[in-house]
Coordinates of C-alpha atoms and ligand atoms in Angstrom, one line a residue:
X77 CA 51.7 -48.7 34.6
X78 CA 52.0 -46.8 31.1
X79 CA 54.9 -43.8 30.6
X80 CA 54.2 -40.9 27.6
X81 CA 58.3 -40.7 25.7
X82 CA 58.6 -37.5 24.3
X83 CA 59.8 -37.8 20.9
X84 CA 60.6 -34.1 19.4
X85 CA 60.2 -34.3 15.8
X86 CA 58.8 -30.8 14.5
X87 CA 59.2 -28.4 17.3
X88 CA 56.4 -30.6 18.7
X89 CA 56.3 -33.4 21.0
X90 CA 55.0 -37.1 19.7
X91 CA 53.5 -39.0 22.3
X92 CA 54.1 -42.9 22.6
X93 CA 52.8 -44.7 25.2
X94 CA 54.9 -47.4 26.5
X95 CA 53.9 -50.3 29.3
X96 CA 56.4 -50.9 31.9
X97 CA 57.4 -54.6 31.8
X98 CA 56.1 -55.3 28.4
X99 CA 59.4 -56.8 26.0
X100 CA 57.8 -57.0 23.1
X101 CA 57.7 -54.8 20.1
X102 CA 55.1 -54.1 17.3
X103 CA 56.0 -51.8 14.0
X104 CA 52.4 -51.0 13.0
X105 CA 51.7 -48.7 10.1
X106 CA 48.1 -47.7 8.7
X107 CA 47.0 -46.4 5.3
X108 CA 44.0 -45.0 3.8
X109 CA 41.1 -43.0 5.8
X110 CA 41.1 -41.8 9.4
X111 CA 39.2 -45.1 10.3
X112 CA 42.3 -47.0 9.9
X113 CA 44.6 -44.8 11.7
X114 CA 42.0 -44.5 14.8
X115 CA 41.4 -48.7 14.2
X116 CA 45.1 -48.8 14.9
X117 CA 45.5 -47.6 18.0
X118 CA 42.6 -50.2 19.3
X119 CA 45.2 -52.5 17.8
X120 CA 48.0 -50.9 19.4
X121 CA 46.0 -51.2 22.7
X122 CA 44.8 -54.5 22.4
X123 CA 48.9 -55.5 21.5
X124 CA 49.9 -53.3 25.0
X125 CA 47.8 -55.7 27.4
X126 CA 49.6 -59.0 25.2
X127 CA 53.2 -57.9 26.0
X128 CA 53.7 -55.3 23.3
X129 CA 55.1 -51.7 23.0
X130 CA 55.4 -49.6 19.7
X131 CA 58.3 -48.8 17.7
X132 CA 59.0 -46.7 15.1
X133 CA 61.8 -49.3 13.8
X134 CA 61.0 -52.2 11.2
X135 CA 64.3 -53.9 11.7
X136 CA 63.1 -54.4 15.7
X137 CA 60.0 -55.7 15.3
X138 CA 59.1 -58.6 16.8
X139 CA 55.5 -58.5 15.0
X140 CA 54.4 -55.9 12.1
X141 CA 51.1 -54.7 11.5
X142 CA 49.9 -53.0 8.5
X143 CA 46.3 -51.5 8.6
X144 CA 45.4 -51.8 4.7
X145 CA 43.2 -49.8 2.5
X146 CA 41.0 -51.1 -0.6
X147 CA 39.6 -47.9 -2.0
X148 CA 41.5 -47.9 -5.0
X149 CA 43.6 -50.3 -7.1
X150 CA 46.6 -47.6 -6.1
X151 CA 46.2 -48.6 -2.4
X152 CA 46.7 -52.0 -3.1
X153 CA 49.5 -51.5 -4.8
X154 CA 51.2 -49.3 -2.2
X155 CA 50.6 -52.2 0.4
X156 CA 52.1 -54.9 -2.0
X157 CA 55.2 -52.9 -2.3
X158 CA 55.3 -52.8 2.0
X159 CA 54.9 -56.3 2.4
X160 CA 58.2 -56.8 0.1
X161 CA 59.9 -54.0 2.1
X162 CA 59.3 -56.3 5.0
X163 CA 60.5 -59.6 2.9
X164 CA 63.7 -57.7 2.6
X165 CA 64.3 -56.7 6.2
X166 CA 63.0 -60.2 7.4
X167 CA 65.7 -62.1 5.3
X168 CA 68.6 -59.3 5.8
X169 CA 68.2 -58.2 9.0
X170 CA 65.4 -59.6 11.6
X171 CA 64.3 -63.6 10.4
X172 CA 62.2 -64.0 13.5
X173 CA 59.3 -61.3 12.7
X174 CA 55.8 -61.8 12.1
X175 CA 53.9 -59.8 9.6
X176 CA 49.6 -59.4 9.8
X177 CA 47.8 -57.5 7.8
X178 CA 44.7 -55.8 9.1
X179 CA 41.9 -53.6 7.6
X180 CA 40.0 -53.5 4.1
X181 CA 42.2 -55.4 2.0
X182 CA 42.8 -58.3 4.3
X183 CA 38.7 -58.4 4.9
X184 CA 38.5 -58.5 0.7
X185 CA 40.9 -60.9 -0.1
X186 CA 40.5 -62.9 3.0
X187 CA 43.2 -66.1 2.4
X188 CA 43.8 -65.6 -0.8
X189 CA 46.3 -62.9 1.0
X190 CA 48.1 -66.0 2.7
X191 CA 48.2 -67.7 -1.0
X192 CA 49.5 -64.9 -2.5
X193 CA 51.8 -63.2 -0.3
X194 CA 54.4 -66.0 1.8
X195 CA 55.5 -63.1 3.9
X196 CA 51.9 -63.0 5.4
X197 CA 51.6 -65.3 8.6
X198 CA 48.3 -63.5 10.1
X199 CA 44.7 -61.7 7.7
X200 CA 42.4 -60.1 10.4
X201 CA 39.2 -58.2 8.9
X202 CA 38.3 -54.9 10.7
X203 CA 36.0 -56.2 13.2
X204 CA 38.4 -59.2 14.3
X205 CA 40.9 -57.0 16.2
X206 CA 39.4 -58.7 20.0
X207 CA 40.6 -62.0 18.4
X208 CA 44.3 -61.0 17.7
X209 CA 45.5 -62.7 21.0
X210 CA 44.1 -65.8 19.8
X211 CA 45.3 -65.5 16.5
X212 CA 48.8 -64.5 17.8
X213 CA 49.0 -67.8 19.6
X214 CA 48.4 -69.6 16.5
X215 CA 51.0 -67.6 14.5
X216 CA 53.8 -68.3 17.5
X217 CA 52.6 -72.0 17.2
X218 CA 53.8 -71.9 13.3
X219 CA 50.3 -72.2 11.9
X220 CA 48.9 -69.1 9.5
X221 CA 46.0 -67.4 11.1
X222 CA 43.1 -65.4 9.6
X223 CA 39.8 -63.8 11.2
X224 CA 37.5 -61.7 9.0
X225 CA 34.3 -62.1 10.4
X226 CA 31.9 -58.7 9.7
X227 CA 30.2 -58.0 13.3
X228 CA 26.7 -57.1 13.9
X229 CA 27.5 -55.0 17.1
X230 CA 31.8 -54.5 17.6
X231 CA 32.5 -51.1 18.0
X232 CA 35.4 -51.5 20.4
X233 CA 33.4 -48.9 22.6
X234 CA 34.9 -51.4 25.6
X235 CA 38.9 -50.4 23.8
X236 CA 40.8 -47.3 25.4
X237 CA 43.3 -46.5 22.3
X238 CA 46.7 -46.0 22.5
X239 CA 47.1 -42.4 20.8
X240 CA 50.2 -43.6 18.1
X241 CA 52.2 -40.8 17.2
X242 CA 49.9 -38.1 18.9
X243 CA 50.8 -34.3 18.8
X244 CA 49.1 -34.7 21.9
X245 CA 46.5 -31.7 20.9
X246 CA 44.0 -33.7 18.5
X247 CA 42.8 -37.2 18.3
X248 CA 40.2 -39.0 16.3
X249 CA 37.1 -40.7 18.4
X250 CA 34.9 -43.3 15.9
X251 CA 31.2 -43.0 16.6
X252 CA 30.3 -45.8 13.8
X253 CA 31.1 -48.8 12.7
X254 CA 30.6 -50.1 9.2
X255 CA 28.2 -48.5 6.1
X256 CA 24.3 -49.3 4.6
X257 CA 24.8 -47.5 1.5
X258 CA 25.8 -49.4 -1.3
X259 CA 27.4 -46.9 -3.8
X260 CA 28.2 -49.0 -6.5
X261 CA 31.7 -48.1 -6.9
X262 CA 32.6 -48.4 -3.3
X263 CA 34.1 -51.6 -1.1
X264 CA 33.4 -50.5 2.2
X265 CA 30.3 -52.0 2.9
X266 CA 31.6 -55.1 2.1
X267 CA 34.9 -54.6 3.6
X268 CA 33.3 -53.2 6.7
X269 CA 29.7 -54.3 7.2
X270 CA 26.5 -53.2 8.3
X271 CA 26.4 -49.8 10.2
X272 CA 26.2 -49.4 14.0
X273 CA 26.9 -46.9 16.4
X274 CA 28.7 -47.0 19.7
X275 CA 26.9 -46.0 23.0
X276 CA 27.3 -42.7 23.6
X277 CA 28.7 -43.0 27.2
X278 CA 32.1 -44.6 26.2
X279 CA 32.6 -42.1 23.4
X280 CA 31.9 -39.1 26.3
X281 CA 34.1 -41.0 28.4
X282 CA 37.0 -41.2 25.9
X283 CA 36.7 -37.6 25.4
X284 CA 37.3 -37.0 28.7
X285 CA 39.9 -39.2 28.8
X286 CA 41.3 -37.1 26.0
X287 CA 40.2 -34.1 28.1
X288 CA 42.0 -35.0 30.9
X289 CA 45.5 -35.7 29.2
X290 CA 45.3 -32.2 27.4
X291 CA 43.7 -33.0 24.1
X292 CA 42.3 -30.1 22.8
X293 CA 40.4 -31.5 19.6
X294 CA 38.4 -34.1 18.9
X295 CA 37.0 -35.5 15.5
X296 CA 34.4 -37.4 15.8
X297 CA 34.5 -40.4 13.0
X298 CA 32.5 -42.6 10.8
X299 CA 32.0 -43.9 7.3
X300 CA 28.7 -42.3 7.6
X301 CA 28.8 -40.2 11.0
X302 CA 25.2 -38.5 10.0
X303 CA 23.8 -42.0 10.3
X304 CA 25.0 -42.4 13.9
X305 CA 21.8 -43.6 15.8
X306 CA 22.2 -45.4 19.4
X307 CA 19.7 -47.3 20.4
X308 CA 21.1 -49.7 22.9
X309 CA 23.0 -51.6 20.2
X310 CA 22.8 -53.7 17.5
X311 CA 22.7 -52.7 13.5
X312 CA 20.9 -49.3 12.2
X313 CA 18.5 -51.0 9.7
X314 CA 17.0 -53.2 12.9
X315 CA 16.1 -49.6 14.7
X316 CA 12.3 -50.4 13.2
X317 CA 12.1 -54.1 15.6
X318 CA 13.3 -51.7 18.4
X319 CA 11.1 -51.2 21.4
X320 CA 9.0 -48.3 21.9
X321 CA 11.1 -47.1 24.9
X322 CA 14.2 -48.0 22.8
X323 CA 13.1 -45.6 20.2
X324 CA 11.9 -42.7 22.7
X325 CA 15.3 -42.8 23.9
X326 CA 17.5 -43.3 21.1
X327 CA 20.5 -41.1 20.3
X328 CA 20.7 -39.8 16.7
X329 CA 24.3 -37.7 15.3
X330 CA 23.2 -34.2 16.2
X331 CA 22.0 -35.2 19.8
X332 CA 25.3 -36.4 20.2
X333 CA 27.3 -33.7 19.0
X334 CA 25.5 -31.8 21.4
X335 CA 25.6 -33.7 24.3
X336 CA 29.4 -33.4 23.4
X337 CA 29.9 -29.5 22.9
X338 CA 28.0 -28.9 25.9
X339 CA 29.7 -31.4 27.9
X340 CA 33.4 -29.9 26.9
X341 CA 33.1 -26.6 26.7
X342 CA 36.3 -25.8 26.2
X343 CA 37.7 -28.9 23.8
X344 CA 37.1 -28.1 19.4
X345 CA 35.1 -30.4 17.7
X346 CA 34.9 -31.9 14.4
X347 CA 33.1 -34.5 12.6
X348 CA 34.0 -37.0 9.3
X349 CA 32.5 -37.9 7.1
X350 CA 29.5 -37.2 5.9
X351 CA 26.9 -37.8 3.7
X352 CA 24.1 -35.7 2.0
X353 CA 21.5 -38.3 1.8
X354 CA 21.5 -38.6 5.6
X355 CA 22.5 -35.6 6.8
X356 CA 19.6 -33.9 9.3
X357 CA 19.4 -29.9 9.4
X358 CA 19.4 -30.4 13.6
X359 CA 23.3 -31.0 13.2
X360 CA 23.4 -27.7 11.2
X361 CA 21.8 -25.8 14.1
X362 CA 23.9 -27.7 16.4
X363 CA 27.0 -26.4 14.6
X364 CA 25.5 -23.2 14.4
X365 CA 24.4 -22.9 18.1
X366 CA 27.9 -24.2 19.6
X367 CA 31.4 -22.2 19.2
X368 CA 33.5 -25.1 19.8
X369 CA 32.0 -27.0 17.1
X370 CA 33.7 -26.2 13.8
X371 CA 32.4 -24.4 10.8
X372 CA 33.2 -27.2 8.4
X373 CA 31.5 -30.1 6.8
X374 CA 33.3 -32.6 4.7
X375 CA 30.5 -33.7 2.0
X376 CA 31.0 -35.8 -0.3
X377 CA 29.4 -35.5 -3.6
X378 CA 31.4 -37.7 -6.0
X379 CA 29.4 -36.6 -9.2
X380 CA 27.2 -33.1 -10.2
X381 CA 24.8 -35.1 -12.8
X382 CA 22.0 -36.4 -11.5
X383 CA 22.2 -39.2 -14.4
X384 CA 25.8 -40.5 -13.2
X385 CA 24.4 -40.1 -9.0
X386 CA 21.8 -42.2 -9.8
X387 CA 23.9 -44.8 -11.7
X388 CA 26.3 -44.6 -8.2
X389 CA 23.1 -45.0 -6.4
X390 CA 23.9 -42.3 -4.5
X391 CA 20.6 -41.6 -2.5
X392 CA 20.1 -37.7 -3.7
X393 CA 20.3 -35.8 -7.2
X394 CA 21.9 -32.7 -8.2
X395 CA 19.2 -30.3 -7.1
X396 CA 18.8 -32.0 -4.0
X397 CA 22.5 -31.5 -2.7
X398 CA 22.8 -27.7 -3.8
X399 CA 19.5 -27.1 -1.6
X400 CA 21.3 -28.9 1.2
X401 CA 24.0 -26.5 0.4
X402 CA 21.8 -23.5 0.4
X403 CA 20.8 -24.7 3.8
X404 CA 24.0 -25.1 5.0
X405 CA 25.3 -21.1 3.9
X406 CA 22.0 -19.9 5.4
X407 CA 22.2 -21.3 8.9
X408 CA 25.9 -21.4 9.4
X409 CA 27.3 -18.2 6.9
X410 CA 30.9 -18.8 6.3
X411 CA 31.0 -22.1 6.8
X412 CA 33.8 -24.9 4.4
X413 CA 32.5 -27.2 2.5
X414 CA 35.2 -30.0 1.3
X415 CA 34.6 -32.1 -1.7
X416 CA 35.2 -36.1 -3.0
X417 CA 34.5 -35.9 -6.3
X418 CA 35.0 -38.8 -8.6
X419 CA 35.8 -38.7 -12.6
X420 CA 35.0 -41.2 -15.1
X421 CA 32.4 -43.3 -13.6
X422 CA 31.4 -45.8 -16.5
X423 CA 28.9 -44.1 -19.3
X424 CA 30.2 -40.3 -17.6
X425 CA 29.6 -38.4 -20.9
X426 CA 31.3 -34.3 -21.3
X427 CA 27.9 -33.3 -20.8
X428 CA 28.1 -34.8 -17.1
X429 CA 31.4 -33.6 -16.6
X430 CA 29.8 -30.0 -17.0
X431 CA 27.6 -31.0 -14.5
X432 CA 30.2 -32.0 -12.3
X433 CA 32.1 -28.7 -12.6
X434 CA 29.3 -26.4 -12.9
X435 CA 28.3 -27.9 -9.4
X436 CA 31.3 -26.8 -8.0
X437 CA 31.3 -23.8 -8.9
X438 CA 27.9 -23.6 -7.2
X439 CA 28.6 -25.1 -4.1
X440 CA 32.8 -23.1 -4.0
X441 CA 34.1 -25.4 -2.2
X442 CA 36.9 -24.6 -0.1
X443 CA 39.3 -27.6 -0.7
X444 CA 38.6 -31.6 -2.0
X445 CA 39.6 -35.1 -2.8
X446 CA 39.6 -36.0 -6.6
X447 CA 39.9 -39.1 -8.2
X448 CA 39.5 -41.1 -11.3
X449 CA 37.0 -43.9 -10.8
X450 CA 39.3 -47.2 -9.7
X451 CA 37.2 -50.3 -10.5
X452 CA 37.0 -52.3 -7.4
X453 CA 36.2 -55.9 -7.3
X454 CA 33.2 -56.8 -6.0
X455 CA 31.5 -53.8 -6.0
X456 CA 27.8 -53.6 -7.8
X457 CA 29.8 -51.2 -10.6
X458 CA 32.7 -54.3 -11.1
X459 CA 30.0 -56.8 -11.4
X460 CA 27.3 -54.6 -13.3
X461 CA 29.1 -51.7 -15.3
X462 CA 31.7 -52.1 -18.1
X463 CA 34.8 -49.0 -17.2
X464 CA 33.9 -47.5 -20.6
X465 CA 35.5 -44.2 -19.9
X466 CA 38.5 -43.8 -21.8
X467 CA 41.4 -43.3 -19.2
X468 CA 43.1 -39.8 -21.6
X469 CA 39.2 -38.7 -20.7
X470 CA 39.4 -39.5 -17.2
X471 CA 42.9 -37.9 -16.7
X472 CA 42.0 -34.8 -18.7
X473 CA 38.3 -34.1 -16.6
X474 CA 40.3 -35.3 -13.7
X475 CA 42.7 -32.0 -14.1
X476 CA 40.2 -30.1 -15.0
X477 CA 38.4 -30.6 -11.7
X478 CA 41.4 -30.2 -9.9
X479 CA 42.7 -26.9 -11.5
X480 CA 39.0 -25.6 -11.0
X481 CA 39.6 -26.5 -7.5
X482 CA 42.7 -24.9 -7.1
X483 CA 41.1 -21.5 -8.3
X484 CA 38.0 -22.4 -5.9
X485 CA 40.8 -22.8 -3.2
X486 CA 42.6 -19.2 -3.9
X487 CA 39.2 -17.4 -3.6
X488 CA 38.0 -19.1 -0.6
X489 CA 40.9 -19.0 1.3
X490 CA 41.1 -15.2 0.4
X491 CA 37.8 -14.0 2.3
X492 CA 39.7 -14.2 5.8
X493 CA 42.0 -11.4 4.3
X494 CA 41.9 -8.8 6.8
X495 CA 39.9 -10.7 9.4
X496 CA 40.2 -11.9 13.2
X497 CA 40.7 -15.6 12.9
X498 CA 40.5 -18.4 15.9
X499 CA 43.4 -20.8 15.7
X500 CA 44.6 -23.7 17.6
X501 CA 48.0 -24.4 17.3
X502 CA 49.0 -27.9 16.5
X503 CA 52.8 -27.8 15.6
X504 CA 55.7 -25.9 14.2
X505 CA 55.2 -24.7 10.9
X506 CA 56.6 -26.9 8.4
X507 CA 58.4 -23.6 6.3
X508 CA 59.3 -21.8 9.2
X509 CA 61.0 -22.8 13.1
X510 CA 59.9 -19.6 14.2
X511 CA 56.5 -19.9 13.3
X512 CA 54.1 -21.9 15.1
X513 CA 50.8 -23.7 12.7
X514 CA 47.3 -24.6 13.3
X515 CA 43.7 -24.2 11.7
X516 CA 41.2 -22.2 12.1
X517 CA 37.0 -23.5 12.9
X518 CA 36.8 -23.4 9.1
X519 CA 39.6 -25.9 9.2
X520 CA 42.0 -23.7 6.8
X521 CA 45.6 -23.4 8.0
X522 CA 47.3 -20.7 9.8
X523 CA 50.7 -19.5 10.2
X524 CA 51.9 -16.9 12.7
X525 CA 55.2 -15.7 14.6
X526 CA 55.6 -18.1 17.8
X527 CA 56.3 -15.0 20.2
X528 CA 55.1 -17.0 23.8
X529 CA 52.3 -19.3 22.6
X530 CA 52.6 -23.1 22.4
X531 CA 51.2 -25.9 21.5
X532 CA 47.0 -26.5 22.4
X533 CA 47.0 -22.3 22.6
X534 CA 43.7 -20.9 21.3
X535 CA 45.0 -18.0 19.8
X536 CA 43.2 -14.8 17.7
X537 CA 45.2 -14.8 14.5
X538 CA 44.7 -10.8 12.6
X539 CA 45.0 -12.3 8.8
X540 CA 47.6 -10.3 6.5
X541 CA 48.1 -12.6 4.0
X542 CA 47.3 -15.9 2.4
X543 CA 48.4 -18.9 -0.6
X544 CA 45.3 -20.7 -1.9
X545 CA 45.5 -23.1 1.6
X546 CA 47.0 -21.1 3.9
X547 CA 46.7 -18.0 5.8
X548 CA 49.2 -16.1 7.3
X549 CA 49.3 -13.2 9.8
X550 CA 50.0 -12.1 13.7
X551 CA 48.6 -13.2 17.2
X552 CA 46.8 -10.8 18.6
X553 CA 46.3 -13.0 22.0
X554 CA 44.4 -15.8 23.5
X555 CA 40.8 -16.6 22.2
X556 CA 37.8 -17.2 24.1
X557 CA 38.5 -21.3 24.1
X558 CA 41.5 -20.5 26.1
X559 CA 41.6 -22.2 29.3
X560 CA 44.0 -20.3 31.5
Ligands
SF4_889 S1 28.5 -43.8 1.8 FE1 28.9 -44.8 -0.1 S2 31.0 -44.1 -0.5 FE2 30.7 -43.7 1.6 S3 31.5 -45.5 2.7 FE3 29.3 -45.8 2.3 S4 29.1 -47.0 0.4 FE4 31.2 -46.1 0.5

């Protein structure tokens, strides 16, 4: 039998779940994208039925978890300074925990992690979490234990995940598994395999779940969610040997999303991430159609020349994505658009940095992630591309991208001056205790006076006043998503 603790922290309660009976305690922590946190908590519930509950302290742990990222060489770095964090508490304070390491850096270095970190006693790749009972047993048995198998159909569809430090309002659902396409600067195919998608009844069925414990959002997540395609299971790029009937009956992203909106009403949705090579126009008039699906799109576009796209083999140029754009302001007006931009591939000139910011400026984004292109090993850009871009150039377009952003920001933010906004409140603010926060369908962030709403409230929010990435104003009462 599970309990929910309420941990206040914020104004707002944290839900743990805890199994009566089980001793056992696992510190897990998770960096990098959404998929990580969400793989987590398959980890965390995989760990409940072994014996385990959560804790939030190291020094307690009979086993720590952390879910790794690859992206970038900073990533790495972070984790490598964890793992000697946990050296430290294992030879001050607790000798008898174990330490695994789970997630895109363990799948890339595989046992050269054991070699060249003695803390490490487990590796497990991201589609090896079923085998961590196994592995666990070898670990208590004093051997070193590693999985990273890629899978051709795990999507943990089967796993019920244990929400870790929920506000008990919003949770992440995956959808896919895994990514077909190759950039060259990017790991994650090979640190996460071949795409495919879950069956759509255990992701409505989570969402119900979610539903039924008083979730009020759900983001629907993916490397590459506009590639989602259910078929009855197995890899995307086999959907051609599929059967006739197979293919008649398939489930593609906007189908889903649908089947979602109209199937909960009453709960928000969101979506992450995208990508403009595969993104249908169907999902547009889906978003249009629906109210409880958000006016937002994250879409990457990591470069505005068409020279330096192609060189990332990014399956789309320049003119290409702004018509997707164009599409995207004409069927749902007012609707954000969020950035990952990258500077500095190798051979970027100043003439494809232009590109890059003139782009922007086309597209006004609302908000983005910027970086300066990390060489990963491995990837077709490590093997095949000298990093030829001189790092003061790189750290000088990188600013310039992000003070363009900033001024993108101000603007964008500014045109709900005035208006009626939809908001659903999430937590305290972080500047105020009498103010409660939340965001609104265009996923910009709203503060308001608390007066007698709480916590999952859909409230109308009259905008007064906003910073470049948040608005401020008054409640003006419940919104038409209110259930009462
Ligand atoms: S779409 Fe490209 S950048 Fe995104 S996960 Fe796939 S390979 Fe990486």
């Amino acid at each position: 039998m599970e309990k929910e603790i309420d941990e206040k922290r914020q104004g707002t309660s944290l839900v743990l779940q805890e199994k009566e009976g089980n001793t056992k305690k696992l510190f897990i922590e998770s960096y990098g994208c959404a998929m990580n946190f969400s793989d987590s908590e398959i980890v965390a519930s995989i760990l409940t039925e072994q014996g385990y509950n959560t804790t939030q302290k190291l020094e307690e742990a009979d086993l720590v978890l952390v879910n790794t990222c690859s992206i970038r060489d900073k990533a790495e770095q972070t984790v490598r300074k964890r793992l000697e964090k946990y050296n430290a508490v294992k030879r001050s304070i607790n000798p008898g925990m174990k330490v695994g390491v789970l997630g895109c850096m363990a799948e890339r270095l595989k046992s050269q992690f054991l070699e060249e970190e003695k803390i490490v006693d487990m590796v497990v790749g991201p589609d090896a979490y079923k085998d961590l009972p196994n592995l666990l047993k070898e670990v208590e048995e004093g051997r070193d234990a590693i999985n990273v198998i890629l899978s051709k159909d795990e999507t943990y569809g089967d796993i019920s995940p244990v929400r870790l430090q929920s506000n008990g309002i919003n949770a992440f659902v995956s959808i896919t598994r895994g990514c077909d396409n190759m950039c060259t600067f990017c790991v994650v195919p090979f640190t996460r395999g071949r795409e495919r998608s879950r069956e759509p009844q255990s992701i409505i069925e989570e969402i119900q779940d979610l539903w039924n414990r008083g979730f009020k959002e759900v983001c629907l997540l993916g490397q590459n969610v506009d590639s989602y395609l259910w078929y009855g299971g197995g890899l995307k790029k086999d959907f051609d040997k599929a059967s006739e009937i197979q293919k008649a009956t398939a489930v593609d992203f906007s189908q889903l999303l649908e089947m979602c909106a109209v199937q909960f009403p009453k709960m928000r949705f969101r979506f992450s991430t995208s990508n403009p090579q595969d993104m249908h126009e169907e999902v547009l008039h889906v978003i249009a159609k629906y109210h409880n699906v958000c006016n937002y799109i994250h879409l990457p576009v990591q470069s505005g020349s068409t020279r330096i796209l192609k060189e990332m083999n990014r399956q789309h140029t320049r003119e290409e994505y702004m018509e997707l754009v164009d599409k995207i302001k004409r069927i749902i007006p007012g609707c954000s658009i969020s950035q990952d931009i990258i500077t500095g591939f190798p051979t970027e000139t100043e003439e494809d940095h232009q590109d890059t910011l003139s782009l922007m400026e086309y597209v006004e984004y609302d908000f983005g992630y910027m970086f300066a292109y990390s060489e990963r090993p491995g990837t077709l850009a490590a093997r095949k591309m000298e990093d030829d871009v001189p790092e003061a150039d790189k750290m000088r377009r990188l600013q310039e991208i992000v003070d363009l952003q900033q001024k993108l920001s101000a603007q964008r933010t500014a045109r709900f001056l005035n208006q009626t906004v939809e908001v659903l409140i999430e937590k305290e603010s972080k500047k105020s205790d009498a103010h409660w926060s939340g965001r609104n369908s265009e996923n910009v962030v709203t503060v308001f006076p608390k007066e007698n709403y709480k916590p999952g409230d859909f409230v109308l929010v009259k905008v007064t006043d906003c910073t470049t990435a948040t608005l401020i104003g008054e409640a003006v009462g419940y919104s038409e998503m209110q259930v009462n």
